[in-house]
Coordinates of C-alpha atoms and ligand atoms in Angstrom, one line a residue:
M1321 CA -50.8 -29.6 -41.0
K1322 CA -52.2 -26.1 -41.2
I1323 CA -49.7 -23.0 -40.7
I1324 CA -51.5 -19.9 -39.9
A1325 CA -49.3 -16.8 -40.1
V1326 CA -50.5 -13.8 -38.2
V1327 CA -49.2 -10.7 -39.9
N1328 CA -49.3 -7.0 -40.0
N1329 CA -46.3 -4.7 -40.5
K1330 CA -47.7 -2.2 -38.1
G1331 CA -46.9 -2.7 -34.4
G1332 CA -49.4 -2.8 -31.5
V1333 CA -52.3 -4.0 -33.6
G1334 CA -52.8 -7.3 -31.9
K1335 CA -50.6 -9.9 -33.7
T1336 CA -49.4 -11.5 -30.3
T1337 CA -52.7 -11.4 -28.8
T1338 CA -54.3 -12.9 -31.9
S1339 CA -51.6 -15.6 -31.9
R1340 CA -52.2 -16.3 -28.1
I1341 CA -55.8 -16.6 -28.8
L1342 CA -55.5 -19.1 -31.7
A1343 CA -52.9 -21.1 -30.1
E1344 CA -54.9 -21.6 -27.0
Y1345 CA -58.2 -22.0 -29.0
F1346 CA -57.0 -24.8 -30.9
S1347 CA -54.9 -26.6 -28.2
I1348 CA -57.5 -26.2 -25.1
I1349 CA -60.7 -26.2 -26.9
K1350 CA -60.1 -28.3 -30.1
H1351 CA -57.5 -30.5 -28.6
K1352 CA -55.1 -30.1 -31.6
K1353 CA -51.6 -30.5 -31.4
V1354 CA -50.2 -27.0 -31.6
L1355 CA -46.9 -25.7 -32.3
A1356 CA -46.5 -22.0 -31.7
L1357 CA -43.6 -20.1 -33.3
D1358 CA -42.3 -16.7 -32.1
M1359 CA -40.5 -14.9 -34.9
D1360 CA -40.7 -11.5 -33.2
P1361 CA -37.4 -10.4 -31.6
Q1362 CA -39.7 -8.7 -28.9
A1363 CA -40.3 -12.1 -27.7
N1364 CA -43.9 -11.4 -26.2
F1365 CA -45.4 -14.5 -27.5
S1366 CA -42.7 -16.6 -26.0
N1367 CA -43.0 -14.9 -22.8
R1368 CA -46.4 -16.0 -22.3
Y1369 CA -45.3 -19.8 -22.0
L1370 CA -41.7 -19.8 -21.0
K1371 CA -39.5 -17.7 -18.6
M1372 CA -37.4 -16.1 -21.2
E1373 CA -34.2 -14.7 -20.0
I1374 CA -32.1 -11.6 -20.9
D1375 CA -30.1 -11.6 -23.9
P1376 CA -26.3 -11.0 -23.1
Y1377 CA -25.9 -9.6 -26.5
Q1378 CA -28.7 -7.1 -26.6
Q1379 CA -30.0 -5.2 -23.6
E1380 CA -33.7 -5.4 -24.4
G1381 CA -33.4 -8.7 -26.1
R1382 CA -34.7 -12.2 -24.8
I1383 CA -33.1 -15.8 -25.2
P1384 CA -35.0 -18.8 -24.4
P1385 CA -34.5 -20.7 -20.7
L1386 CA -32.5 -23.8 -20.7
H1387 CA -34.3 -26.7 -22.4
P1388 CA -35.5 -29.4 -20.0
S1389 CA -33.8 -32.0 -22.0
Y1390 CA -30.5 -30.4 -21.8
D1391 CA -27.7 -32.2 -19.9
P1392 CA -24.5 -30.2 -19.7
H1393 CA -22.7 -33.4 -18.6
A1394 CA -23.8 -35.6 -21.5
K1395 CA -21.4 -36.3 -24.4
D1396 CA -24.4 -35.5 -26.9
D1397 CA -25.0 -32.0 -25.6
E1398 CA -21.3 -30.9 -25.6
D1399 CA -21.6 -28.5 -28.7
W1400 CA -25.1 -27.2 -27.5
D1401 CA -25.6 -24.2 -25.1
G1402 CA -28.9 -25.8 -24.1
R1403 CA -31.2 -23.2 -25.5
S1404 CA -33.3 -23.6 -28.6
S1405 CA -35.3 -21.0 -30.5
I1406 CA -36.9 -20.8 -34.0
A1407 CA -34.3 -18.4 -34.9
G1408 CA -31.9 -21.6 -35.0
I1409 CA -33.1 -22.5 -38.3
F1410 CA -31.5 -19.3 -39.9
F1411 CA -28.2 -20.8 -38.4
G1412 CA -28.2 -24.4 -39.2
E1413 CA -29.1 -25.4 -35.6
M1414 CA -31.6 -28.0 -34.5
V1415 CA -34.7 -26.9 -33.1
F1416 CA -36.4 -28.5 -30.1
P1417 CA -39.7 -27.1 -29.1
Y1418 CA -40.6 -26.6 -25.4
T1419 CA -43.5 -27.9 -23.5
T1420 CA -46.0 -25.6 -22.0
Y1421 CA -48.8 -25.5 -19.3
I1422 CA -51.2 -26.8 -22.0
D1423 CA -50.8 -30.3 -22.7
T1424 CA -51.1 -30.1 -26.5
L1425 CA -49.3 -26.8 -27.0
E1426 CA -45.5 -26.5 -27.6
I1427 CA -43.5 -23.5 -28.5
S1428 CA -40.4 -22.7 -30.3
P1429 CA -39.5 -19.4 -28.9
S1430 CA -37.7 -16.1 -30.1
H1431 CA -34.2 -15.4 -29.7
S1432 CA -33.8 -11.6 -30.1
S1433 CA -30.2 -11.2 -31.3
K1434 CA -30.4 -14.0 -33.7
L1435 CA -33.9 -13.0 -35.2
L1436 CA -32.4 -9.4 -35.7
L1437 CA -29.5 -10.9 -37.5
A1438 CA -31.7 -12.9 -39.9
E1439 CA -33.8 -9.8 -40.4
A1440 CA -30.9 -7.6 -41.4
V1441 CA -29.3 -9.7 -44.1
T1442 CA -29.1 -7.9 -47.4
R1443 CA -26.8 -9.9 -49.8
E1444 CA -29.2 -11.3 -52.1
E1445 CA -28.0 -15.0 -51.8
V1446 CA -28.3 -14.8 -48.2
V1447 CA -31.6 -13.3 -48.3
Q1448 CA -33.0 -15.9 -50.5
K1449 CA -31.7 -18.5 -48.1
V1450 CA -33.5 -16.9 -45.0
Y1451 CA -36.8 -16.9 -47.2
D1452 CA -36.4 -20.6 -47.5
Q1453 CA -35.6 -21.7 -44.3
L1454 CA -39.0 -21.9 -42.3
S1455 CA -40.6 -23.9 -45.3
K1456 CA -37.8 -26.3 -44.9
F1457 CA -38.1 -26.7 -41.2
L1458 CA -41.9 -27.2 -41.3
N1459 CA -41.6 -29.7 -44.2
L1460 CA -39.5 -32.0 -42.0
A1461 CA -41.2 -35.3 -41.7
D1462 CA -40.8 -35.2 -37.8
V1463 CA -42.5 -31.8 -37.5
R1464 CA -45.4 -32.8 -39.9
S1465 CA -46.2 -36.0 -38.0
S1466 CA -46.1 -34.3 -34.5
Y1467 CA -48.4 -31.3 -34.9
D1468 CA -51.8 -30.7 -36.5
M1469 CA -51.5 -26.8 -36.5
V1470 CA -48.6 -24.3 -36.4
I1471 CA -49.4 -20.7 -35.1
I1472 CA -46.7 -18.1 -36.1
D1473 CA -46.4 -14.8 -34.5
T1474 CA -44.4 -12.3 -36.7
P1475 CA -42.3 -8.7 -36.2
P1476 CA -43.8 -5.7 -37.3
S1477 CA -42.2 -5.7 -40.6
K1478 CA -41.9 -6.9 -44.2
G1479 CA -38.4 -7.9 -43.9
P1480 CA -36.8 -11.4 -44.7
V1481 CA -38.1 -13.0 -41.6
T1482 CA -41.6 -12.1 -42.4
I1483 CA -41.3 -13.3 -45.9
S1484 CA -40.0 -16.6 -44.8
V1485 CA -43.1 -17.1 -42.6
V1486 CA -45.5 -16.1 -45.5
R1487 CA -43.6 -18.5 -47.7
A1488 CA -44.2 -21.3 -45.2
A1489 CA -47.7 -20.5 -44.2
T1490 CA -51.0 -22.2 -45.6
H1491 CA -53.1 -19.5 -44.1
L1492 CA -52.7 -15.9 -43.3
L1493 CA -54.6 -13.8 -40.9
I1494 CA -54.4 -9.9 -40.7
P1495 CA -55.4 -8.5 -37.0
S1496 CA -55.9 -4.7 -37.2
I1497 CA -57.1 -1.7 -35.3
M1498 CA -59.8 0.2 -37.2
E1499 CA -57.5 3.3 -37.5
P1500 CA -55.8 4.8 -40.4
Q1501 CA -52.3 3.7 -39.7
P1502 CA -52.9 -0.1 -39.1
I1503 CA -55.3 -0.1 -42.0
E1504 CA -52.3 1.0 -44.3
G1505 CA -50.7 -2.2 -42.7
I1506 CA -53.6 -4.3 -44.2
Y1507 CA -53.1 -3.1 -47.6
G1508 CA -49.4 -3.8 -47.5
M1509 CA -50.2 -7.5 -46.3
I1510 CA -52.7 -8.0 -48.9
H1511 CA -50.2 -6.8 -51.4
L1512 CA -47.7 -9.4 -49.9
W1513 CA -50.3 -12.2 -49.9
K1514 CA -51.2 -11.4 -53.7
S1515 CA -47.4 -11.6 -54.7
E1516 CA -46.9 -14.7 -52.8
T1517 CA -50.0 -16.2 -54.5
L1518 CA -48.5 -15.5 -57.9
R1519 CA -45.2 -17.0 -57.0
R1520 CA -46.8 -20.5 -55.8
P1521 CA -47.6 -23.4 -57.9
N1522 CA -51.6 -24.0 -58.0
H1523 CA -51.1 -27.1 -55.8
D1524 CA -49.8 -25.1 -52.8
P1525 CA -52.0 -22.2 -52.2
L1526 CA -51.9 -19.5 -49.5
H1527 CA -55.1 -18.7 -48.2
L1528 CA -56.1 -15.4 -46.8
I1529 CA -58.5 -16.0 -43.6
G1530 CA -58.9 -12.2 -43.8
V1531 CA -58.8 -9.1 -41.5
L1532 CA -59.7 -9.4 -37.8
P1533 CA -60.7 -6.1 -36.2
N1534 CA -58.9 -5.8 -32.8
S1535 CA -59.4 -3.2 -30.0
F1536 CA -62.6 -2.3 -31.4
D1537 CA -64.2 0.5 -29.7
R1538 CA -67.8 -0.4 -29.5
R1539 CA -69.0 3.0 -28.2
G1540 CA -67.0 5.4 -30.6
I1541 CA -68.0 6.0 -34.2
I1542 CA -64.4 6.2 -35.6
H1543 CA -63.8 2.4 -35.4
K1544 CA -67.3 1.7 -36.8
D1545 CA -66.8 4.0 -39.8
H1546 CA -63.4 2.5 -40.7
Y1547 CA -64.7 -1.0 -40.3
D1548 CA -68.0 -0.1 -42.5
S1549 CA -65.8 1.4 -45.3
L1550 CA -63.2 -1.4 -45.1
K1551 CA -66.0 -4.2 -45.4
H1552 CA -67.4 -2.1 -48.3
E1553 CA -64.2 -2.0 -50.1
M1554 CA -63.2 -5.7 -49.6
P1555 CA -66.4 -7.5 -48.3
D1556 CA -64.7 -10.9 -48.7
Y1557 CA -61.9 -10.2 -46.6
V1558 CA -63.1 -8.5 -43.3
L1559 CA -64.4 -10.7 -40.6
Q1560 CA -67.7 -10.4 -39.1
S1561 CA -66.4 -10.9 -35.5
K1562 CA -64.6 -8.2 -33.6
I1563 CA -62.3 -8.2 -30.7
A1564 CA -63.2 -5.3 -28.5
R1565 CA -60.9 -3.3 -26.6
R1566 CA -60.9 -4.7 -23.0
L1567 CA -58.8 -4.4 -20.1
I1568 CA -58.9 -8.1 -19.7
Y1569 CA -56.8 -8.6 -22.7
A1570 CA -54.2 -6.3 -21.5
E1571 CA -54.3 -8.1 -18.0
A1572 CA -54.1 -11.5 -19.6
D1573 CA -50.9 -10.4 -21.0
A1574 CA -49.3 -9.8 -17.6
D1575 CA -46.8 -12.3 -16.0
G1576 CA -48.5 -14.7 -13.7
A1577 CA -52.0 -13.9 -15.0
V1578 CA -54.7 -16.0 -13.6
P1579 CA -56.1 -17.9 -15.0
P1580 CA -53.4 -18.0 -17.7
S1581 CA -55.7 -18.3 -20.7
I1582 CA -58.9 -16.4 -21.6
F1583 CA -60.3 -19.9 -22.3
M1584 CA -60.1 -20.8 -18.7
Y1585 CA -62.5 -17.9 -17.7
P1586 CA -66.0 -18.8 -16.8
D1587 CA -68.2 -19.3 -19.9
K1588 CA -70.3 -16.1 -19.1
N1589 CA -67.3 -13.9 -19.6
L1590 CA -67.9 -11.7 -22.4
A1591 CA -64.3 -11.7 -23.8
K1592 CA -64.1 -15.4 -23.7
Q1593 CA -67.6 -15.4 -25.6
E1594 CA -66.2 -13.1 -28.2
V1595 CA -62.8 -14.8 -28.8
L1596 CA -64.8 -18.0 -29.1
L1597 CA -66.9 -16.6 -31.9
A1598 CA -63.9 -15.1 -33.6
C1599 CA -62.2 -18.4 -33.6
Q1600 CA -65.2 -20.1 -34.8
E1601 CA -65.4 -17.8 -37.8
I1602 CA -61.8 -18.3 -38.4
E1603 CA -62.1 -22.1 -38.5
E1604 CA -65.2 -22.0 -40.8
R1605 CA -63.1 -19.8 -43.4
M1606 CA -60.4 -22.1 -43.1
S1607 CA -62.6 -25.1 -43.7
S1608 CA -64.2 -23.3 -46.8
Y1609 CA -60.9 -23.6 -48.7
V1610 CA -60.5 -27.0 -50.2
D1611 CA -56.9 -27.9 -50.0
Ligands
LIG219 N1 -58.4 -6.2 -27.7 C1 -57.6 -5.6 -26.9 N2 -58.1 -4.9 -25.8 C2 -57.1 -4.3 -24.9 N3 -55.8 -4.4 -25.0 C3 -55.2 -5.0 -26.0 C4 -56.2 -5.8 -27.1 N4 -55.5 -6.3 -28.1 C5 -53.9 -6.0 -27.6 N5 -54.0 -5.5 -26.6 C6 -52.7 -4.9 -25.8 O1 -52.2 -4.1 -26.9 C7 -50.8 -4.2 -26.7 C8 -50.4 -4.5 -28.1 O2 -51.1 -5.8 -28.5 P1 -50.1 -6.9 -29.2 O3 -51.0 -8.1 -29.4 O4 -48.7 -7.1 -28.5 O5 -49.9 -6.3 -30.7 P2 -48.6 -6.5 -31.7 O6 -48.4 -8.0 -31.5 O7 -49.3 -6.4 -33.0 O8 -47.6 -5.5 -31.4 C9 -50.5 -5.3 -25.8 O9 -50.2 -4.7 -24.6 C10 -51.8 -5.9 -25.6 O10 -52.1 -6.6 -24.3
LIG220 MG1 -46.2 -8.8 -31.0

Protein backbone atom coordinates (compact mmCIF):
# COMPACT_ATOMS: atom_id res chain seq x y z
CA MET A 1 0.00 0.00 0.00
CA LYS A 2 1.49 3.33 -1.08
CA ILE A 3 0.80 6.33 1.12
CA ILE A 4 1.27 9.73 -0.51
CA ALA A 5 1.34 12.78 1.76
CA VAL A 6 0.79 16.13 0.05
CA VAL A 7 2.59 18.70 2.15
CA ASN A 8 3.65 22.35 2.27
CA ASN A 9 3.31 24.44 5.39
CA LYS A 10 2.27 27.47 3.31
CA GLY A 11 -1.45 27.83 2.56
CA GLY A 12 -3.04 28.30 -0.84
CA VAL A 13 -0.26 26.59 -2.80
CA GLY A 14 -2.35 23.72 -4.19
CA LYS A 15 -2.19 20.95 -1.58
CA THR A 16 -5.91 20.22 -1.78
CA THR A 17 -6.04 20.63 -5.56
CA THR A 18 -3.11 18.21 -5.93
CA SER A 19 -4.65 15.75 -3.46
CA ARG A 20 -7.83 15.72 -5.53
CA ILE A 21 -5.95 15.25 -8.77
CA LEU A 22 -4.01 12.29 -7.35
CA ALA A 23 -7.00 10.65 -5.69
CA GLU A 24 -9.05 10.95 -8.89
CA TYR A 25 -6.19 9.89 -11.18
CA PHE A 26 -5.45 6.70 -9.29
CA SER A 27 -9.11 5.78 -8.82
CA ILE A 28 -10.68 6.87 -12.14
CA ILE A 29 -7.79 6.40 -14.57
CA LYS A 30 -5.77 3.62 -12.91
CA HIS A 31 -8.67 1.78 -11.24
CA LYS A 32 -6.78 1.52 -7.96
CA LYS A 33 -8.59 1.24 -4.66
CA VAL A 34 -7.92 4.63 -3.12
CA LEU A 35 -8.47 5.96 0.39
CA ALA A 36 -8.43 9.76 0.68
CA LEU A 37 -7.69 11.27 4.09
CA ASP A 38 -8.37 14.91 4.94
CA MET A 39 -6.16 16.00 7.84
CA ASP A 40 -6.86 19.73 7.35
CA PRO A 41 -9.42 21.29 9.74
CA GLN A 42 -10.55 23.48 6.84
CA ALA A 43 -12.09 20.34 5.29
CA ASN A 44 -11.81 21.49 1.67
CA PHE A 45 -10.81 18.03 0.43
CA SER A 46 -13.76 16.41 2.27
CA ASN A 47 -16.16 18.97 0.82
CA ARG A 48 -15.43 17.78 -2.70
CA TYR A 49 -16.80 14.30 -2.00
CA LEU A 50 -19.20 14.67 0.92
CA LYS A 51 -21.82 17.11 2.09
CA MET A 52 -19.98 18.32 5.18
CA GLU A 53 -22.02 19.97 7.94
CA ILE A 54 -21.37 22.94 10.23
CA ASP A 55 -19.38 22.09 13.35
CA PRO A 56 -21.49 23.07 16.39
CA TYR A 57 -18.31 23.77 18.39
CA GLN A 58 -16.60 25.96 15.86
CA GLN A 59 -18.30 28.49 13.67
CA GLU A 60 -16.25 28.04 10.53
CA GLY A 61 -15.60 24.37 11.20
CA ARG A 62 -17.02 21.35 9.45
CA ILE A 63 -18.03 17.87 10.61
CA PRO A 64 -18.81 14.80 8.48
CA PRO A 65 -22.40 13.97 7.57
CA LEU A 66 -24.10 10.98 9.20
CA HIS A 67 -22.50 7.77 7.98
CA PRO A 68 -24.74 5.74 5.63
CA SER A 69 -24.25 2.65 7.80
CA TYR A 70 -25.34 4.43 10.99
CA ASP A 71 -28.59 3.24 12.50
CA PRO A 72 -29.70 5.30 15.53
CA HIS A 73 -32.04 2.49 16.61
CA ALA A 74 -29.44 -0.29 16.48
CA LYS A 75 -27.99 -1.43 19.77
CA ASP A 76 -24.51 -1.58 18.25
CA ASP A 77 -24.62 2.12 17.38
CA GLU A 78 -25.75 3.33 20.81
CA ASP A 79 -22.40 4.88 21.73
CA TRP A 80 -21.77 6.41 18.33
CA ASP A 81 -22.93 9.84 17.14
CA GLY A 82 -23.06 8.46 13.59
CA ARG A 83 -20.21 10.57 12.20
CA SER A 84 -16.77 9.28 11.40
CA SER A 85 -13.66 11.30 10.58
CA ILE A 86 -9.97 10.57 10.32
CA ALA A 87 -9.54 12.84 13.38
CA GLY A 88 -11.12 9.99 15.33
CA ILE A 89 -7.73 8.21 15.40
CA PHE A 90 -6.53 10.83 17.89
CA PHE A 91 -9.46 10.09 20.22
CA GLY A 92 -9.49 6.30 20.18
CA GLU A 93 -12.52 6.16 17.87
CA MET A 94 -13.16 3.65 15.10
CA VAL A 95 -12.80 5.06 11.58
CA PHE A 96 -15.36 4.16 8.91
CA PRO A 97 -14.53 5.66 5.51
CA TYR A 98 -17.35 6.99 3.30
CA THR A 99 -17.99 5.97 -0.29
CA THR A 100 -17.88 8.68 -2.98
CA TYR A 101 -19.31 9.14 -6.49
CA ILE A 102 -16.21 7.30 -7.74
CA ASP A 103 -16.51 3.52 -7.30
CA THR A 104 -12.94 2.94 -6.18
CA LEU A 105 -12.47 6.07 -4.06
CA GLU A 106 -13.37 6.26 -0.38
CA ILE A 107 -12.72 9.15 1.98
CA SER A 108 -12.24 9.54 5.66
CA PRO A 109 -13.03 13.23 6.08
CA SER A 110 -11.88 16.04 8.30
CA HIS A 111 -13.50 17.08 11.59
CA SER A 112 -12.48 20.66 12.32
CA SER A 113 -12.64 20.88 16.10
CA LYS A 114 -11.11 17.43 16.65
CA LEU A 115 -8.22 18.11 14.29
CA LEU A 116 -7.61 21.50 15.91
CA LEU A 117 -7.48 19.82 19.32
CA ALA A 118 -4.97 17.24 18.10
CA GLU A 119 -2.92 20.00 16.50
CA ALA A 120 -2.87 22.02 19.73
CA VAL A 121 -1.41 19.37 22.03
CA THR A 122 1.78 20.47 23.76
CA ARG A 123 2.54 18.02 26.57
CA GLU A 124 5.46 15.95 25.33
CA GLU A 125 3.94 12.53 25.99
CA VAL A 126 0.67 13.52 24.28
CA VAL A 127 2.53 14.98 21.30
CA GLN A 128 4.38 11.67 20.90
CA LYS A 129 1.05 9.83 20.93
CA VAL A 130 -0.38 12.09 18.21
CA TYR A 131 2.72 11.45 16.09
CA ASP A 132 2.11 7.69 16.09
CA GLN A 133 -1.66 7.47 15.58
CA LEU A 134 -1.84 7.65 11.79
CA SER A 135 0.87 5.01 11.30
CA LYS A 136 -1.03 2.74 13.66
CA PHE A 137 -4.28 3.20 11.75
CA LEU A 138 -2.68 2.68 8.33
CA ASN A 139 -0.95 -0.46 9.58
CA LEU A 140 -4.23 -2.16 10.49
CA ALA A 141 -4.62 -5.37 8.48
CA ASP A 142 -8.12 -4.32 7.47
CA VAL A 143 -6.90 -1.02 5.99
CA ARG A 144 -3.92 -2.65 4.24
CA SER A 145 -6.10 -5.23 2.55
CA SER A 146 -8.78 -2.73 1.48
CA TYR A 147 -6.72 -0.15 -0.42
CA ASP A 148 -3.86 0.13 -2.92
CA MET A 149 -3.16 3.80 -2.31
CA VAL A 150 -3.76 6.39 0.38
CA ILE A 151 -3.72 10.09 -0.53
CA ILE A 152 -3.43 12.49 2.41
CA ASP A 153 -4.19 16.22 2.31
CA THR A 154 -2.56 18.16 5.14
CA PRO A 155 -2.99 21.48 6.97
CA PRO A 156 -0.66 24.41 6.22
CA SER A 157 1.54 23.78 9.24
CA LYS A 158 4.40 21.73 10.62
CA GLY A 159 2.46 20.82 13.76
CA PRO A 160 1.75 17.42 15.34
CA VAL A 161 -0.91 16.43 12.78
CA THR A 162 1.44 17.06 9.84
CA ILE A 163 4.22 15.17 11.62
CA SER A 164 1.89 12.20 12.14
CA VAL A 165 1.18 12.25 8.38
CA VAL A 166 4.87 12.41 7.48
CA ARG A 167 5.57 9.51 9.84
CA ALA A 168 2.87 7.37 8.24
CA ALA A 169 3.70 8.19 4.60
CA THR A 170 5.73 6.18 2.11
CA HIS A 171 5.97 9.11 -0.35
CA LEU A 172 5.96 12.91 -0.04
CA LEU A 173 4.81 15.36 -2.69
CA ILE A 174 5.35 19.09 -2.26
CA PRO A 175 3.12 21.31 -4.43
CA SER A 176 4.20 24.91 -4.58
CA ILE A 177 3.65 28.15 -6.40
CA MET A 178 6.90 29.48 -7.86
CA GLU A 179 6.99 32.54 -5.62
CA PRO A 180 9.26 33.40 -2.67
CA GLN A 181 6.87 32.62 0.23
CA PRO A 182 5.69 29.21 -1.00
CA ILE A 183 9.27 28.32 -1.98
CA GLU A 184 10.26 28.92 1.65
CA GLY A 185 7.70 26.22 2.46
CA ILE A 186 9.55 23.83 0.11
CA TYR A 187 12.77 24.24 2.10
CA GLY A 188 10.88 23.62 5.33
CA MET A 189 9.34 20.42 3.93
CA ILE A 190 12.65 19.13 2.57
CA HIS A 191 14.12 19.69 6.00
CA LEU A 192 11.23 17.74 7.54
CA TRP A 193 11.77 14.92 5.00
CA LYS A 194 15.47 14.74 5.81
CA SER A 195 14.96 14.57 9.56
CA GLU A 196 12.24 11.93 9.15
CA THR A 197 14.56 9.93 6.88
CA LEU A 198 17.25 9.94 9.58
CA ARG A 199 14.75 8.72 12.14
CA ARG A 200 13.52 5.75 10.09
CA PRO A 201 15.02 2.29 9.83
CA ASN A 202 16.49 1.40 6.41
CA HIS A 203 13.70 -1.01 5.54
CA ASP A 204 11.03 1.69 5.87
CA PRO A 205 12.21 4.66 3.78
CA LEU A 206 10.26 7.86 3.08
CA HIS A 207 10.59 8.71 -0.61
CA LEU A 208 10.45 12.29 -1.81
CA ILE A 209 8.51 12.37 -5.10
CA GLY A 210 9.49 16.00 -5.47
CA VAL A 211 8.19 19.53 -5.93
CA LEU A 212 5.19 20.07 -8.22
CA PRO A 213 4.94 23.65 -9.54
CA ASN A 214 1.30 24.78 -9.36
CA SER A 215 -0.61 27.87 -10.49
CA PHE A 216 2.20 28.38 -12.94
CA ASP A 217 1.92 31.56 -14.98
CA ARG A 218 3.11 30.56 -18.40
CA ARG A 219 3.22 34.10 -19.73
CA GLY A 220 5.03 36.02 -16.99
CA ILE A 221 8.73 35.68 -16.27
CA ILE A 222 8.64 35.59 -12.46
CA HIS A 223 7.45 32.00 -12.12
CA LYS A 224 9.84 30.82 -14.81
CA ASP A 225 12.78 32.55 -13.11
CA HIS A 226 11.98 30.97 -9.74
CA TYR A 227 11.38 27.58 -11.37
CA ASP A 228 14.73 27.72 -13.23
CA SER A 229 16.72 28.67 -10.17
CA LEU A 230 15.01 26.04 -8.01
CA LYS A 231 15.59 23.42 -10.71
CA HIS A 232 19.23 24.49 -10.81
CA GLU A 233 19.56 24.29 -7.06
CA MET A 234 17.78 20.95 -6.59
CA PRO A 235 17.67 19.28 -10.04
CA ASP A 236 16.56 15.90 -8.67
CA TYR A 237 13.63 17.23 -6.71
CA VAL A 238 11.78 19.59 -9.06
CA LEU A 239 9.29 17.91 -11.41
CA GLN A 240 9.37 18.60 -15.12
CA SER A 241 5.56 18.88 -15.25
CA LYS A 242 3.79 22.04 -14.19
CA ILE A 243 0.17 22.76 -13.40
CA ALA A 244 -0.72 26.08 -14.99
CA ARG A 245 -2.89 28.75 -13.41
CA ARG A 246 -6.26 28.14 -15.02
CA LEU A 247 -9.74 29.17 -14.06
CA ILE A 248 -10.90 25.60 -14.63
CA TYR A 249 -9.09 24.41 -11.46
CA ALA A 250 -10.83 26.97 -9.31
CA GLU A 251 -14.15 26.18 -11.01
CA ALA A 252 -13.71 22.46 -10.46
CA ASP A 253 -13.49 23.33 -6.76
CA ALA A 254 -17.00 24.80 -6.64
CA ASP A 255 -19.87 22.82 -5.13
CA GLY A 256 -21.77 20.93 -7.78
CA ALA A 257 -19.11 21.42 -10.48
CA VAL A 258 -19.96 19.54 -13.68
CA PRO A 259 -18.29 17.29 -14.53
CA PRO A 260 -17.13 16.63 -10.96
CA SER A 261 -13.62 15.51 -11.90
CA ILE A 262 -11.04 16.99 -14.25
CA PHE A 263 -10.56 13.43 -15.57
CA MET A 264 -14.14 13.46 -16.83
CA TYR A 265 -13.45 16.35 -19.22
CA PRO A 266 -12.95 15.59 -22.93
CA ASP A 267 -9.45 14.37 -23.81
CA LYS A 268 -8.74 17.52 -25.77
CA ASN A 269 -9.05 19.65 -22.64
CA LEU A 270 -5.65 21.24 -21.91
CA ALA A 271 -6.00 21.08 -18.12
CA LYS A 272 -6.83 17.38 -18.30
CA GLN A 273 -3.82 16.82 -20.54
CA GLU A 274 -1.44 18.62 -18.19
CA VAL A 275 -2.68 16.86 -15.06
CA LEU A 276 -2.39 13.50 -16.81
CA LEU A 277 1.23 14.28 -17.68
CA ALA A 278 1.95 15.41 -14.12
CA CYS A 279 0.35 12.26 -12.66
CA GLN A 280 2.33 10.06 -15.04
CA GLU A 281 5.56 11.76 -14.02
CA ILE A 282 4.63 11.29 -10.35
CA GLU A 283 3.93 7.59 -10.99
CA GLU A 284 7.24 7.14 -12.81
CA ARG A 285 9.11 8.79 -9.97
CA MET A 286 7.35 6.53 -7.47
CA SER A 287 8.20 3.38 -9.38
CA SER A 288 11.84 4.43 -9.71
CA TYR A 289 12.19 3.75 -5.99
CA VAL A 290 12.53 0.09 -5.14
CA ASP A 291 10.77 -0.68 -1.87
N1 LIG B 1 -3.51 25.69 -10.93
C1 LIG B 1 -4.48 26.45 -10.41
N2 LIG B 1 -5.11 27.39 -11.18
C2 LIG B 1 -6.09 28.15 -10.65
N3 LIG B 1 -6.55 28.07 -9.39
C3 LIG B 1 -5.96 27.17 -8.58
C4 LIG B 1 -4.90 26.31 -9.04
N4 LIG B 1 -4.52 25.52 -8.00
C5 LIG B 1 -5.29 25.85 -6.95
N5 LIG B 1 -6.16 26.85 -7.29
C6 LIG B 1 -7.14 27.50 -6.41
O1 LIG B 1 -6.39 28.21 -5.42
C7 LIG B 1 -6.97 28.04 -4.13
C8 LIG B 1 -5.95 27.39 -3.19
O2 LIG B 1 -5.65 26.09 -3.66
P1 LIG B 1 -5.67 24.84 -2.67
O3 LIG B 1 -5.44 23.62 -3.49
O4 LIG B 1 -6.90 24.87 -1.83
O5 LIG B 1 -4.38 25.17 -1.79
P2 LIG B 1 -3.97 24.65 -0.32
O6 LIG B 1 -4.66 23.36 -0.11
O7 LIG B 1 -2.47 24.49 -0.39
O8 LIG B 1 -4.36 25.70 0.66
C9 LIG B 1 -8.23 27.22 -4.33
O9 LIG B 1 -9.32 28.10 -4.42
C10 LIG B 1 -8.00 26.51 -5.66
O10 LIG B 1 -9.22 26.27 -6.35
MG1 LIG C 1 -5.95 22.80 1.46
